[in-house]
Amino acid sequence: MSERKSGTVEPLRPKRPCPECGQPSSRETYPFCSVRCKEIDLNRWLSGAYSIPATEEEDQGEDDQEPR
């Protein structure tokens, strides 16, 4: 077991830069640095600026299916 210094607390999450502005992230708005940056990101998702790429599989028509 590793020894810990008495009185020190390890953070739950490592500090990372805000994905919007690059400032250190805040615990209250993680992974963002502020409510402003958090809302900017949310607005981009809601307005369709961000999208998750998807591949559509070809639909099998009734003629292509095997009889049961």
Short mmCIF file of C-alpha atoms in Angstrom, two decimals:
data_model
loop_
_atom_site.label_atom_id
_atom_site.label_comp_id
_atom_site.label_asym_id
_atom_site.label_seq_id
_atom_site.Cartn_x
_atom_site.Cartn_y
_atom_site.Cartn_z
CA MET A 1 0.00 0.00 0.00
CA SER A 2 1.26 3.48 -0.78
CA GLU A 3 1.78 5.89 2.05
CA ARG A 4 -0.18 9.13 2.09
CA LYS A 5 0.81 12.33 3.77
CA SER A 6 -1.52 13.12 6.61
CA GLY A 7 -3.96 15.92 5.89
CA THR A 8 -3.75 15.74 2.09
CA VAL A 9 -6.72 14.97 -0.08
CA GLU A 10 -6.39 13.74 -3.65
CA PRO A 11 -8.78 15.42 -6.10
CA LEU A 12 -11.52 13.24 -7.58
CA ARG A 13 -10.75 14.37 -11.12
CA PRO A 14 -7.56 15.73 -12.60
CA LYS A 15 -7.61 19.38 -13.63
CA ARG A 16 -8.05 19.67 -17.38
CA PRO A 17 -8.29 22.67 -19.65
CA CYS A 18 -11.77 23.89 -20.58
CA PRO A 19 -12.71 22.57 -24.04
CA GLU A 20 -14.09 26.01 -24.98
CA CYS A 21 -11.44 28.50 -23.82
CA GLY A 22 -8.50 26.50 -22.44
CA GLN A 23 -8.67 27.88 -18.87
CA PRO A 24 -8.38 25.37 -15.98
CA SER A 25 -11.65 23.55 -15.35
CA SER A 26 -13.82 24.24 -12.32
CA ARG A 27 -15.18 21.54 -10.04
CA GLU A 28 -18.71 22.98 -10.19
CA THR A 29 -18.88 23.09 -14.00
CA TYR A 30 -16.48 20.25 -14.95
CA PRO A 31 -15.13 19.84 -17.62
CA PHE A 32 -15.72 23.54 -18.29
CA CYS A 33 -14.25 26.52 -16.45
CA SER A 34 -17.50 28.45 -16.04
CA VAL A 35 -21.24 28.36 -16.58
CA ARG A 36 -20.71 30.58 -19.64
CA CYS A 37 -18.47 28.03 -21.40
CA LYS A 38 -20.84 25.23 -20.40
CA GLU A 39 -23.80 27.07 -21.95
CA ILE A 40 -21.83 27.88 -25.13
CA ASP A 41 -21.18 24.16 -25.60
CA LEU A 42 -24.82 23.26 -24.90
CA ASN A 43 -25.98 25.86 -27.44
CA ARG A 44 -23.72 24.32 -30.09
CA TRP A 45 -25.26 20.88 -29.48
CA LEU A 46 -28.82 22.25 -29.54
CA SER A 47 -28.28 24.34 -32.68
CA GLY A 48 -26.84 21.36 -34.58
CA ALA A 49 -23.28 22.69 -34.86
CA TYR A 50 -22.07 19.43 -33.33
CA SER A 51 -23.25 16.11 -34.63
CA ILE A 52 -22.47 12.49 -34.02
CA PRO A 53 -21.55 10.78 -37.28
CA ALA A 54 -23.69 7.80 -38.16
CA THR A 55 -23.59 5.25 -40.92
CA GLU A 56 -26.85 4.04 -42.34
CA GLU A 57 -27.16 0.39 -43.16
CA GLU A 58 -28.92 -0.54 -46.36
CA ASP A 59 -32.53 -1.51 -45.71
CA GLN A 60 -33.46 -4.92 -46.98
CA GLY A 61 -36.58 -4.78 -49.13
CA GLU A 62 -39.32 -7.38 -48.96
CA ASP A 63 -37.94 -9.05 -52.10
CA ASP A 64 -34.49 -9.47 -50.58
CA GLN A 65 -35.67 -11.28 -47.47
CA GLU A 66 -35.67 -15.05 -47.34
CA PRO A 67 -39.07 -16.75 -46.83
CA ARG A 68 -39.59 -18.31 -43.42
#
